[in-house]
PDB file of C-alpha atoms in Angstrom:
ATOM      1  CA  UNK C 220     143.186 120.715  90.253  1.00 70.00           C
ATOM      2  CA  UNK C 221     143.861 118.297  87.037  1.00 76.00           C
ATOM      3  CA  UNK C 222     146.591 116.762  88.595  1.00 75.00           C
ATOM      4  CA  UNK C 223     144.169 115.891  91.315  1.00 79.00           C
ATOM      5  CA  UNK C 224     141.375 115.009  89.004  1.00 73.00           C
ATOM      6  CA  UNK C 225     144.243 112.533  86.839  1.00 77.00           C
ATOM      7  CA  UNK C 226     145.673 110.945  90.214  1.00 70.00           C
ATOM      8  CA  UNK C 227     142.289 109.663  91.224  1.00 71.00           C
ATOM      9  CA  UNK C 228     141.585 108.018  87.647  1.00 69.00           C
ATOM     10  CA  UNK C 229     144.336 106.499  87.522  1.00 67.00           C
ATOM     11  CA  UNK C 230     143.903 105.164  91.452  1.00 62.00           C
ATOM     12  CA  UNK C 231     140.517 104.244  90.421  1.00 66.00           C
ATOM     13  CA  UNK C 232     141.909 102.415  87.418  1.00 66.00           C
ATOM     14  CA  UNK C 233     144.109 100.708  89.631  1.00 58.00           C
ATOM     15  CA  UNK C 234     141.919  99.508  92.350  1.00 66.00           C
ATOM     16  CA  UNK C 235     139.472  98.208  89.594  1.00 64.00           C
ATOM     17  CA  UNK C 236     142.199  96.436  88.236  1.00 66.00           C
ATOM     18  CA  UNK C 237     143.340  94.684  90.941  1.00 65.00           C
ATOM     19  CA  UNK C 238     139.753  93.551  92.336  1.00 66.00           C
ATOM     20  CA  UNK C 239     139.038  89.621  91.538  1.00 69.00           C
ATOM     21  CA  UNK C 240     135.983  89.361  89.267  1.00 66.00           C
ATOM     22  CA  UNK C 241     133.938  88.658  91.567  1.00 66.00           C
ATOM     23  CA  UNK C 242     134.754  92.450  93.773  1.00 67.00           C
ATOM     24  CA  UNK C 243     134.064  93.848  89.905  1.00 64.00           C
ATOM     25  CA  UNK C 244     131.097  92.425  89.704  1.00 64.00           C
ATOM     26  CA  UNK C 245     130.006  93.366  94.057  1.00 66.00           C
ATOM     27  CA  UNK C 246     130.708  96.911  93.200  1.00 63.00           C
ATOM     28  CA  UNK C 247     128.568  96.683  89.831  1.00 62.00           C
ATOM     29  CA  UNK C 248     125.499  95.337  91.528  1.00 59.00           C
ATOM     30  CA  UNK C 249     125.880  97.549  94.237  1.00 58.00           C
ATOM     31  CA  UNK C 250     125.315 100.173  91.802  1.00 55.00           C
ATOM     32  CA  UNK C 251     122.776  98.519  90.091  1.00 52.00           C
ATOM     33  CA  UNK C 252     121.000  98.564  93.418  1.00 51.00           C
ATOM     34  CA  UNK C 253     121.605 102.007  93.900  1.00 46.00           C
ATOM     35  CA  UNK C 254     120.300 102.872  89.888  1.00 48.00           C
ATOM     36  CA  UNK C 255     117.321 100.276  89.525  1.00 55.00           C
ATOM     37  CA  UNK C 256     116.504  98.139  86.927  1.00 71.00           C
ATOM     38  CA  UNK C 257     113.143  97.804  85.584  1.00 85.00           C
ATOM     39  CA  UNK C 258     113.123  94.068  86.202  1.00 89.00           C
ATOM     40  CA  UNK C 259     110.025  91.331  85.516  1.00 92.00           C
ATOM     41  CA  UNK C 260     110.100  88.450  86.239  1.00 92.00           C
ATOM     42  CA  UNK C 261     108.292  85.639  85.124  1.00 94.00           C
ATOM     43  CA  UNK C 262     106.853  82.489  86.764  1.00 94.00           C
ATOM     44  CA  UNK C 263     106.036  79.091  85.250  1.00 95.00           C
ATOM     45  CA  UNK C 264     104.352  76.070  86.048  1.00 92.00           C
ATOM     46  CA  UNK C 265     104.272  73.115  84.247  1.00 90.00           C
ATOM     47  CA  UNK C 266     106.302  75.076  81.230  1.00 88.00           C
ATOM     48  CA  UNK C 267     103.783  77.946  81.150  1.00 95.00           C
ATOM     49  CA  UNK C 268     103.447  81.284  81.941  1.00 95.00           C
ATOM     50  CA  UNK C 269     101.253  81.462  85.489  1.00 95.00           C
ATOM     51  CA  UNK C 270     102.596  84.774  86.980  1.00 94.00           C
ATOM     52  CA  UNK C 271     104.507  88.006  85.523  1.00 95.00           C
ATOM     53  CA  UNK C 272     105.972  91.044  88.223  1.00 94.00           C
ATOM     54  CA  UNK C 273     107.129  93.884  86.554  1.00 94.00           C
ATOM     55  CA  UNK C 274     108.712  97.343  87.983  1.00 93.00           C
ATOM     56  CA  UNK C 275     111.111  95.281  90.287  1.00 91.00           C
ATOM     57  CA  UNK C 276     113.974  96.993  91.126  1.00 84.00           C
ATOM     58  CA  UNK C 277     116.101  93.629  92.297  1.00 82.00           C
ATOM     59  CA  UNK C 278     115.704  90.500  93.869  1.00 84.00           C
ATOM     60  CA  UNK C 279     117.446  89.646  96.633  1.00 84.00           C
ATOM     61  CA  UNK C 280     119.024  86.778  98.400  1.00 83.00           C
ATOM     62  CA  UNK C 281     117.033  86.311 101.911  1.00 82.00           C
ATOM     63  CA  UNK C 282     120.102  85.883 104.807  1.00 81.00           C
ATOM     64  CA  UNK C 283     119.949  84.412 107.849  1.00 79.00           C
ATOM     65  CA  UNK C 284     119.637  87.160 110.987  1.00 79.00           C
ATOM     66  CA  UNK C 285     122.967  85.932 111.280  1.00 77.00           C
ATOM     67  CA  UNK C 286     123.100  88.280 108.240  1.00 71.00           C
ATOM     68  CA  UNK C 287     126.242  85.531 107.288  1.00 76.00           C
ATOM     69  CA  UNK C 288     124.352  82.752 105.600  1.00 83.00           C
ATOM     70  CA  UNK C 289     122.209  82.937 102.354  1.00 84.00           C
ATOM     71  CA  UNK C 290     118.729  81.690 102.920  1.00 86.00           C
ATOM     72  CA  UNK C 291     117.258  79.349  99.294  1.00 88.00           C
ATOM     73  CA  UNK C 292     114.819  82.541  98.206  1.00 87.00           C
ATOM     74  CA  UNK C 293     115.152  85.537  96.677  1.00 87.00           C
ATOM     75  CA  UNK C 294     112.516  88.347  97.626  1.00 89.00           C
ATOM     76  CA  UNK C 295     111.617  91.959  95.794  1.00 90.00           C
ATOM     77  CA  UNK C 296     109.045  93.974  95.364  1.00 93.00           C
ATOM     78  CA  UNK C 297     106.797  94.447  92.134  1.00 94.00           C
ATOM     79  CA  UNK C 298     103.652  94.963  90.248  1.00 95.00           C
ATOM     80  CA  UNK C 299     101.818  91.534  89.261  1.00 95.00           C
ATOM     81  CA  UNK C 300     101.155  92.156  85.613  1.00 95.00           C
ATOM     82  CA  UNK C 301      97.812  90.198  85.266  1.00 93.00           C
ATOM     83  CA  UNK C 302      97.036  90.582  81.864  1.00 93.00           C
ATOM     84  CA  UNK C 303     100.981  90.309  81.017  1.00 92.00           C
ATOM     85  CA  UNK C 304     101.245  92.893  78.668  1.00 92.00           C
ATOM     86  CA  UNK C 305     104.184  94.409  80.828  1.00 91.00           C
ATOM     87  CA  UNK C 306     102.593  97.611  82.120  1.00 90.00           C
ATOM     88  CA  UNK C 307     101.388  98.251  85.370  1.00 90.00           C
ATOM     89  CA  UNK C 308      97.100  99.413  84.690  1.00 92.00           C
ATOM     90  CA  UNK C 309      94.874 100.444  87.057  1.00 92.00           C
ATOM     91  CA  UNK C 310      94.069  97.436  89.711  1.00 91.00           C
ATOM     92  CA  UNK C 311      97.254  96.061  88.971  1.00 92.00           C
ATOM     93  CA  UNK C 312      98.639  97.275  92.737  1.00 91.00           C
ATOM     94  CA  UNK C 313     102.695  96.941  93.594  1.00 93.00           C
ATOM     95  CA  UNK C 314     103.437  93.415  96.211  1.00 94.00           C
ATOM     96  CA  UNK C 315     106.161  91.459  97.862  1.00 94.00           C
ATOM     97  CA  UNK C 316     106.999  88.543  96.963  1.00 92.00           C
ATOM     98  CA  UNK C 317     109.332  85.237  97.553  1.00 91.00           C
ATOM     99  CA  UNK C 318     110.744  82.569  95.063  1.00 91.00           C
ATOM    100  CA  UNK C 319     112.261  79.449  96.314  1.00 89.00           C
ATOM    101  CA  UNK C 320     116.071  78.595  94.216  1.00 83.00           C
ATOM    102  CA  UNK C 321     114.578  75.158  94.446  1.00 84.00           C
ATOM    103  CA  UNK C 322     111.184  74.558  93.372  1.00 84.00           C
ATOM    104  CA  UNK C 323     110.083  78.034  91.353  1.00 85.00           C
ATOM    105  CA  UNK C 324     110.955  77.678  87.903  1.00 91.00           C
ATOM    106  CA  UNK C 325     111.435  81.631  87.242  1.00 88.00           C
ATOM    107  CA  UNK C 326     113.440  84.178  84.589  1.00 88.00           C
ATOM    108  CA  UNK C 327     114.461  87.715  85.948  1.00 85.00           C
ATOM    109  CA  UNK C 328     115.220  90.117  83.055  1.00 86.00           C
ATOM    110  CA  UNK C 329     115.222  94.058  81.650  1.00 86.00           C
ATOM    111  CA  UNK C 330     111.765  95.402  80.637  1.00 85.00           C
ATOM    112  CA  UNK C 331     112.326  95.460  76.757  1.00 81.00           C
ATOM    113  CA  UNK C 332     109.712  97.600  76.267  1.00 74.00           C
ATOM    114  CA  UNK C 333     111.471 100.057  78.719  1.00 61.00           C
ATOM    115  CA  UNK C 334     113.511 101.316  76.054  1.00 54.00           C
TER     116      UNK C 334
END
């Protein structure tokens, strides 16, 4: 039963190893995905501060129903923080939303009061 257990680390090891970096980094986010992150992301306008979503698992990259080509938004769902303080009160109820790659200035990140 080791011998089993050691052949499959070291296949493992292997296969990770010979992935490109961008495989490595596929199979991370995959598992991100499957984990969650307690994600917010912010919104500006003009420089400042307009929207906050917190609780977001991931955004992700709208396809075509081609399901081939990437559409320019990224979609998720979250709570909109209103008084940003990066909790999610009472009122404050959980939405989807969309952010263009082009014209949203936005910045996804960890929770750091999650910790």
């Amino acid at each position: 039963m080791r011998k089993i257990k050691i052949v499959a680390l070291v296949l493992v090891a292997l296969f990770a190893v010979g992935c490109t970096q961008e495989t490595q980094n596929k199979i991370g986010r995959s598992i991100q995905n499957w984990t969650g992150t307690n994600g917010v992301l912010d919104i500006y306008m003009g420089g400042k501060l307009v929207q906050r979503f917190i609780k977001i698992d991931k955004l992700t990259t709208a396809t075509a129903t081609d399901g081939t080509t990437p559409r320019n938004y990224r979609y998720g769902y979250g709570y909109l923080d209103t008084n940003f303080n990066f909790k999610a009160d009472a009122g404050e109820k959980k939405l989807y939303f969309e952010v263009s790659n082009y014209s949203t200035p936005y910045v996804f990140y960890e929770n750091p009061g999650s910790k």
